[in-house]
mmCIF file of C-alpha atoms in Angstrom:
data_model
loop_
_atom_site.group_PDB
_atom_site.id
_atom_site.type_symbol
_atom_site.label_atom_id
_atom_site.label_comp_id
_atom_site.label_asym_id
_atom_site.label_seq_id
_atom_site.Cartn_x
_atom_site.Cartn_y
_atom_site.Cartn_z
ATOM 1 C CA MET A 1 102.727 -126.085 30.477
ATOM 2 C CA ARG A 2 99.856 -124.035 31.751
ATOM 3 C CA PHE A 3 96.646 -123.520 29.799
ATOM 4 C CA GLY A 4 96.904 -120.468 27.563
ATOM 5 C CA PHE A 5 100.684 -120.612 27.896
ATOM 6 C CA ILE A 6 101.857 -118.868 24.701
ATOM 7 C CA ALA A 7 105.517 -118.172 24.069
ATOM 8 C CA THR A 8 105.050 -114.619 22.830
ATOM 9 C CA ALA A 9 108.591 -113.398 23.435
ATOM 10 C CA LEU A 10 110.130 -116.437 21.806
ATOM 11 C CA CYS A 11 107.857 -116.209 18.797
ATOM 12 C CA LEU A 12 108.926 -112.629 18.204
ATOM 13 C CA VAL A 13 112.601 -113.515 18.382
ATOM 14 C CA LEU A 14 112.248 -116.569 16.152
ATOM 15 C CA SER A 15 109.700 -115.129 13.719
ATOM 16 C CA THR A 16 112.000 -115.674 10.740
ATOM 17 C CA LEU A 17 111.675 -119.471 10.944
ATOM 18 C CA PRO A 18 110.242 -121.056 7.792
ATOM 19 C CA ALA A 19 106.715 -122.402 8.191
ATOM 20 C CA GLN A 20 106.588 -126.198 8.042
ATOM 21 C CA ALA A 21 103.684 -128.567 8.547
ATOM 22 C CA GLN A 22 103.960 -131.374 11.052
ATOM 23 C CA SER A 23 105.176 -134.477 9.282
ATOM 24 C CA SER A 24 103.058 -136.917 11.281
ATOM 25 C CA LYS A 25 100.551 -136.932 14.121
ATOM 26 C CA LEU A 26 100.637 -138.382 17.594
ATOM 27 C CA ARG A 27 99.676 -142.031 17.820
ATOM 28 C CA ALA A 28 98.467 -143.572 21.054
ATOM 29 C CA LEU A 29 100.511 -146.541 22.287
ATOM 30 C CA ASP A 30 97.443 -148.053 23.862
ATOM 31 C CA THR A 31 98.625 -151.607 24.490
ATOM 32 C CA GLN A 32 101.452 -152.894 26.676
ATOM 33 C CA ASN A 33 103.162 -154.387 23.609
ATOM 34 C CA GLU A 34 103.134 -151.087 21.720
ATOM 35 C CA ALA A 35 104.381 -149.183 24.764
ATOM 36 C CA ALA A 36 107.068 -151.729 25.708
ATOM 37 C CA VAL A 37 109.942 -150.026 23.859
ATOM 38 C CA TRP A 38 109.129 -146.691 25.503
ATOM 39 C CA GLN A 39 108.357 -147.771 29.071
ATOM 40 C CA ALA A 40 111.300 -145.815 30.473
ATOM 41 C CA VAL A 41 109.144 -142.774 29.667
ATOM 42 C CA GLY A 42 106.554 -142.270 32.377
ATOM 43 C CA ARG A 43 104.151 -139.912 34.082
ATOM 44 C CA LEU A 44 105.222 -137.787 37.041
ATOM 45 C CA ASN A 45 102.210 -137.236 39.290
ATOM 46 C CA ILE A 46 102.683 -134.093 41.343
ATOM 47 C CA SER A 47 100.757 -133.489 44.579
ATOM 48 C CA ARG A 48 97.570 -134.938 43.068
ATOM 49 C CA SER A 49 97.025 -131.678 41.201
ATOM 50 C CA GLY A 50 99.022 -132.136 38.041
ATOM 51 C CA PHE A 51 101.349 -134.266 35.990
ATOM 52 C CA CYS A 52 104.230 -134.033 33.569
ATOM 53 C CA THR A 53 106.143 -136.459 31.394
ATOM 54 C CA GLY A 54 109.504 -137.717 32.640
ATOM 55 C CA THR A 55 112.143 -140.131 31.354
ATOM 56 C CA LEU A 56 114.397 -142.567 33.161
ATOM 57 C CA ILE A 57 118.058 -141.741 32.361
ATOM 58 C CA ALA A 58 119.557 -143.905 35.132
ATOM 59 C CA PRO A 59 118.027 -146.561 37.399
ATOM 60 C CA ASP A 60 117.211 -143.884 39.974
ATOM 61 C CA LEU A 61 117.067 -140.643 37.906
ATOM 62 C CA VAL A 62 114.166 -139.156 35.953
ATOM 63 C CA LEU A 63 114.633 -136.206 33.580
ATOM 64 C CA THR A 64 111.798 -133.683 33.241
ATOM 65 C CA ALA A 65 111.131 -129.935 32.912
ATOM 66 C CA ALA A 66 112.008 -127.598 35.784
ATOM 67 C CA HIS A 67 108.634 -125.873 35.712
ATOM 68 C CA CYS A 68 106.979 -129.189 36.542
ATOM 69 C CA VAL A 69 108.403 -129.460 40.050
ATOM 70 C CA TYR A 70 107.289 -126.109 41.463
ATOM 71 C CA ASN A 71 103.836 -124.794 42.327
ATOM 72 C CA ASN A 72 102.258 -121.520 41.231
ATOM 73 C CA ALA A 73 103.831 -119.730 44.205
ATOM 74 C CA GLY A 74 107.313 -120.784 43.113
ATOM 75 C CA GLU A 75 107.698 -123.331 45.916
ATOM 76 C CA LEU A 76 109.468 -126.610 45.348
ATOM 77 C CA ALA A 77 107.093 -129.560 45.501
ATOM 78 C CA ARG A 78 107.667 -131.985 48.362
ATOM 79 C CA ALA A 79 109.500 -135.075 47.165
ATOM 80 C CA ASP A 80 107.084 -137.347 49.002
ATOM 81 C CA ASN A 81 104.207 -135.801 47.027
ATOM 82 C CA ILE A 82 105.578 -136.954 43.664
ATOM 83 C CA VAL A 83 105.226 -140.426 42.160
ATOM 84 C CA PHE A 84 106.783 -141.715 38.929
ATOM 85 C CA GLU A 85 104.735 -144.252 36.946
ATOM 86 C CA ALA A 86 106.959 -145.691 34.231
ATOM 87 C CA GLY A 87 105.215 -146.637 30.998
ATOM 88 C CA LEU A 88 101.745 -146.012 32.439
ATOM 89 C CA THR A 89 99.130 -147.523 30.090
ATOM 90 C CA HIS A 90 95.445 -147.723 30.981
ATOM 91 C CA GLY A 91 96.181 -147.607 34.697
ATOM 92 C CA LYS A 92 98.980 -150.177 34.625
ATOM 93 C CA ALA A 93 102.606 -149.087 35.007
ATOM 94 C CA ALA A 94 105.786 -151.050 34.299
ATOM 95 C CA ALA A 95 107.176 -149.697 37.581
ATOM 96 C CA VAL A 96 105.981 -147.248 40.240
ATOM 97 C CA ARG A 97 108.369 -145.333 42.476
ATOM 98 C CA LYS A 98 108.144 -142.619 45.105
ATOM 99 C CA VAL A 99 110.577 -139.712 44.892
ATOM 100 C CA ALA A 100 113.406 -138.995 47.329
ATOM 101 C CA GLN A 101 114.946 -135.811 45.890
ATOM 102 C CA ILE A 102 114.140 -133.048 43.387
ATOM 103 C CA GLU A 103 116.608 -130.679 41.741
ATOM 104 C CA ALA A 104 115.580 -127.995 39.238
ATOM 105 C CA HIS A 105 118.303 -126.161 37.365
ATOM 106 C CA GLU A 106 119.393 -123.000 39.144
ATOM 107 C CA GLY A 107 119.110 -121.001 35.924
ATOM 108 C CA TYR A 108 115.322 -121.371 35.792
ATOM 109 C CA ASP A 109 113.287 -118.544 37.354
ATOM 110 C CA PRO A 110 109.469 -118.722 37.102
ATOM 111 C CA LYS A 111 109.108 -115.047 37.908
ATOM 112 C CA ARG A 112 110.477 -114.247 34.457
ATOM 113 C CA GLY A 113 107.746 -116.193 32.650
ATOM 114 C CA LEU A 114 108.434 -117.991 29.379
ATOM 115 C CA ASN A 115 111.453 -116.197 27.980
ATOM 116 C CA MET A 116 114.513 -117.482 26.168
ATOM 117 C CA ASP A 117 116.649 -117.837 29.279
ATOM 118 C CA ASN A 118 113.988 -119.842 31.107
ATOM 119 C CA VAL A 119 113.448 -122.235 28.208
ATOM 120 C CA ARG A 120 117.205 -122.632 27.968
ATOM 121 C CA HIS A 121 117.339 -123.825 31.608
ATOM 122 C CA ASP A 122 113.956 -125.550 31.971
ATOM 123 C CA VAL A 123 115.335 -128.903 33.127
ATOM 124 C CA ALA A 124 115.051 -130.875 36.372
ATOM 125 C CA LEU A 125 116.190 -134.225 37.762
ATOM 126 C CA VAL A 126 114.140 -136.349 40.134
ATOM 127 C CA ARG A 127 115.853 -139.052 42.188
ATOM 128 C CA LEU A 128 113.715 -142.088 42.890
ATOM 129 C CA GLU A 129 113.434 -143.513 46.381
ATOM 130 C CA LYS A 130 114.285 -146.954 45.027
ATOM 131 C CA PRO A 131 116.117 -147.591 41.714
ATOM 132 C CA ILE A 132 114.384 -149.447 38.896
ATOM 133 C CA PRO A 133 116.732 -152.315 37.899
ATOM 134 C CA THR A 134 118.002 -152.169 34.322
ATOM 135 C CA HIS A 135 116.763 -155.698 33.667
ATOM 136 C CA GLU A 136 113.247 -154.331 34.239
ATOM 137 C CA LEU A 137 113.581 -151.028 32.380
ATOM 138 C CA ASP A 138 116.457 -149.826 30.241
ATOM 139 C CA PRO A 139 117.099 -146.087 30.808
ATOM 140 C CA PHE A 140 117.505 -143.801 27.808
ATOM 141 C CA VAL A 141 120.808 -142.060 27.118
ATOM 142 C CA VAL A 142 121.101 -138.274 26.836
ATOM 143 C CA HIS A 143 122.421 -137.223 23.417
ATOM 144 C CA GLN A 144 125.759 -135.410 23.580
ATOM 145 C CA GLY A 145 126.052 -132.225 21.527
ATOM 146 C CA ASN A 146 123.532 -130.079 19.705
ATOM 147 C CA VAL A 147 120.246 -131.528 18.511
ATOM 148 C CA PRO A 148 120.822 -132.967 15.018
ATOM 149 C CA GLY A 149 118.864 -131.254 12.269
ATOM 150 C CA GLY A 150 116.030 -133.051 10.548
ATOM 151 C CA PRO A 151 113.538 -135.575 11.931
ATOM 152 C CA VAL A 152 113.134 -136.381 15.633
ATOM 153 C CA SER A 153 110.359 -138.071 17.613
ATOM 154 C CA VAL A 154 108.460 -137.272 20.817
ATOM 155 C CA VAL A 155 106.907 -139.617 23.390
ATOM 156 C CA SER A 156 104.593 -138.030 25.949
ATOM 157 C CA TYR A 157 101.432 -137.918 28.003
ATOM 158 C CA GLY A 158 98.990 -135.029 27.757
ATOM 159 C CA ARG A 159 95.447 -133.725 27.906
ATOM 160 C CA GLY A 160 93.003 -136.319 26.604
ATOM 161 C CA ARG A 161 95.635 -139.086 26.763
ATOM 162 C CA SER A 162 96.832 -138.838 30.334
ATOM 163 C CA ASP A 163 96.713 -142.600 30.991
ATOM 164 C CA MET A 164 98.677 -143.773 27.966
ATOM 165 C CA LEU A 165 101.837 -142.898 26.103
ATOM 166 C CA SER A 166 101.568 -141.282 22.699
ATOM 167 C CA ARG A 167 104.295 -141.043 20.114
ATOM 168 C CA GLN A 168 104.862 -138.793 17.155
ATOM 169 C CA LYS A 169 107.174 -140.913 15.051
ATOM 170 C CA GLN A 170 108.548 -138.004 13.095
ATOM 171 C CA CYS A 171 108.584 -134.247 13.522
ATOM 172 C CA GLN A 172 111.130 -131.644 12.527
ATOM 173 C CA VAL A 173 113.777 -129.484 14.171
ATOM 174 C CA LEU A 174 113.016 -126.067 12.706
ATOM 175 C CA ASP A 175 115.882 -124.161 14.291
ATOM 176 C CA GLN A 176 118.236 -124.056 17.258
ATOM 177 C CA ARG A 177 119.869 -120.918 18.559
ATOM 178 C CA ASP A 178 121.741 -120.235 21.783
ATOM 179 C CA ARG A 179 120.865 -123.716 23.134
ATOM 180 C CA ILE A 180 117.126 -123.273 22.401
ATOM 181 C CA VAL A 181 115.491 -125.773 20.049
ATOM 182 C CA VAL A 182 112.339 -125.014 18.021
ATOM 183 C CA LEU A 183 110.262 -127.965 16.788
ATOM 184 C CA ASP A 184 107.018 -128.587 14.934
ATOM 185 C CA CYS A 185 106.220 -131.570 17.196
ATOM 186 C CA ASP A 186 102.608 -132.126 18.209
ATOM 187 C CA VAL A 187 102.573 -131.568 21.991
ATOM 188 C CA THR A 188 99.881 -130.423 24.382
ATOM 189 C CA PHE A 189 99.285 -129.608 28.055
ATOM 190 C CA GLY A 190 100.893 -132.293 30.185
ATOM 191 C CA SER A 191 103.646 -132.883 27.617
ATOM 192 C CA SER A 192 106.025 -130.718 29.609
ATOM 193 C CA GLY A 193 109.212 -132.653 30.282
ATOM 194 C CA ALA A 194 108.600 -135.035 27.376
ATOM 195 C CA PRO A 195 111.736 -136.419 25.699
ATOM 196 C CA VAL A 196 112.632 -135.434 22.157
ATOM 197 C CA PHE A 197 114.486 -138.380 20.616
ATOM 198 C CA THR A 198 117.090 -138.481 17.904
ATOM 199 C CA HIS A 199 117.508 -141.850 16.209
ATOM 200 C CA LEU A 200 120.813 -141.369 14.404
ATOM 201 C CA ASN A 201 122.627 -144.051 16.409
ATOM 202 C CA GLY A 202 120.144 -146.878 16.750
ATOM 203 C CA ARG A 203 118.033 -146.689 19.904
ATOM 204 C CA GLY A 204 116.661 -143.233 20.557
ATOM 205 C CA ARG A 205 118.739 -140.768 22.553
ATOM 206 C CA ILE A 206 117.197 -137.816 24.386
ATOM 207 C CA ALA A 207 118.180 -134.695 22.463
ATOM 208 C CA ALA A 208 115.905 -132.190 24.230
ATOM 209 C CA VAL A 209 113.036 -131.847 26.705
ATOM 210 C CA ILE A 210 109.744 -130.139 25.868
ATOM 211 C CA SER A 211 109.498 -126.828 27.750
ATOM 212 C CA GLY A 212 106.668 -124.780 26.223
ATOM 213 C CA ILE A 213 104.443 -124.207 23.256
ATOM 214 C CA GLY A 214 103.908 -121.131 21.148
ATOM 215 C CA LYS A 215 102.802 -119.976 17.721
ATOM 216 C CA HIS A 216 104.715 -119.100 14.598
ATOM 217 C CA ARG A 217 102.806 -117.714 11.607
ATOM 218 C CA GLY A 218 99.604 -119.124 13.047
ATOM 219 C CA LYS A 219 101.041 -122.608 13.530
ATOM 220 C CA LYS A 220 101.836 -124.243 16.859
ATOM 221 C CA VAL A 221 105.490 -124.886 17.648
ATOM 222 C CA ALA A 222 107.240 -126.441 20.629
ATOM 223 C CA PHE A 223 110.368 -125.283 22.444
ATOM 224 C CA GLY A 224 113.123 -127.318 24.046
ATOM 225 C CA MET A 225 116.781 -126.983 24.903
ATOM 226 C CA THR A 226 120.112 -128.738 24.373
ATOM 227 C CA LEU A 227 120.877 -130.970 27.347
ATOM 228 C CA PRO A 228 124.437 -132.195 27.987
ATOM 229 C CA VAL A 229 125.742 -129.271 30.062
ATOM 230 C CA LEU A 230 122.466 -128.844 31.957
ATOM 231 C CA VAL A 231 122.233 -132.516 32.902
ATOM 232 C CA SER A 232 125.862 -132.586 34.066
ATOM 233 C CA GLU A 233 125.255 -129.513 36.233
ATOM 234 C CA LEU A 234 122.084 -131.025 37.668
ATOM 235 C CA LYS A 235 123.883 -134.245 38.588
ATOM 236 C CA ARG A 236 126.515 -132.264 40.488
ATOM 237 C CA GLN A 237 123.779 -130.211 42.128
ATOM 238 C CA MET A 238 121.977 -133.397 43.127
ATOM 239 C CA ARG A 239 125.084 -134.934 44.655
ATOM 240 C CA ALA A 240 125.786 -131.752 46.623
ATOM 241 C CA ASN A 241 122.228 -131.557 47.963
ATOM 242 C CA LYS A 242 121.597 -135.260 48.531
ATOM 243 C CA PRO A 243 119.698 -135.659 51.817
ATOM 244 C CA GLN A 244 121.504 -137.478 54.591
ATOM 245 C CA PHE A 245 119.809 -138.927 57.645
ATOM 246 C CA GLY A 246 120.234 -136.636 60.620
ATOM 247 C CA VAL A 247 122.214 -134.042 58.664
ATOM 248 C CA LYS A 248 120.866 -130.684 57.533
ATOM 249 C CA MET A 249 121.860 -129.871 53.969
ATOM 250 C CA ARG A 250 122.357 -126.444 52.446
ATOM 251 C CA ARG A 251 121.251 -125.893 48.852
ATOM 252 C CA VAL A 252 124.170 -124.886 46.685
ATOM 253 C CA THR A 253 124.250 -123.258 43.279
ATOM 254 C CA ILE A 254 126.196 -124.496 40.291
ATOM 255 C CA GLY A 255 128.380 -122.154 38.314
ATOM 256 C CA GLY A 256 127.896 -119.203 40.658
ATOM 257 C CA ASN A 257 124.293 -118.530 39.588
ATOM 258 C CA LYS A 258 122.464 -117.423 42.728
ATOM 259 C CA SER A 259 119.002 -117.030 41.250
ATOM 260 C CA SER A 260 116.353 -119.343 42.658
ATOM 261 C CA SER A 261 114.706 -121.951 40.464
ATOM 262 C CA SER A 262 111.003 -122.513 40.330
ATOM 263 C CA ALA A 263 108.156 -123.403 38.010
ATOM 264 C CA LYS A 264 104.480 -124.138 37.718
ATOM 265 C CA PHE A 265 102.253 -127.152 38.040
ATOM 266 C CA VAL A 266 100.703 -128.796 35.018
ATOM 267 C CA PRO A 267 96.928 -129.270 35.282
ATOM 268 C CA ALA A 268 96.000 -132.924 35.389
ATOM 269 C CA LYS A 269 92.596 -132.401 33.791
ATOM 270 C CA GLY A 270 91.780 -130.889 30.447
ATOM 271 C CA SER A 271 89.968 -127.874 31.866
#
């Protein structure tokens, strides 16, 4: 998310949502023991100028927001300029990997700004240069279906807590319409790409990814999207575009959508 990034259009559309206070605040997971359960969530450092939150969903795949992997000019970041630091806590990461491939969903277009269609498609996959073995870190599973109503949790990095994970144990799904999810979760700049977990079936499953923030009746809300179809499309897109040594690859679109995808960097500093 950029500073001053307010979801005006979305707020107008969703202005009938009931006002609800956040049920709990973010808590820093400032020791390795506290962060251990969530170490598959990490920080994506992008070209030394910004960062987002990302989550391991396979030994070599990290899920994040599409707007994280493009610069302000709408250009895709170079894969070799991105590093994933899993479970980063006070400068120490559970695993560090360079990136080999980036795919943002074809439905995301930064030129449109923060509108409903962009939030709906604001998802990207990053393929790591070297997989992280499951005996070291257990990837999280993507929840299948709509986001369940009621309490969810968020684990993220952000301004003022960029070197440690923070978790809001419980926040609420306020509404979901047309694959857009509205939450009262406490997120901030740098939380883009953060996983929203549902805990209905034991270990948390990723139900949405944080895309943007806005205001409703003077209160801050967060926006995400439902994931199963998007993640499946991104995996196909990634397989089609996978770099091969000595072979030039052509970017393909999924589902016939020919619009280009792009997004914006997240400032790394709170200024």
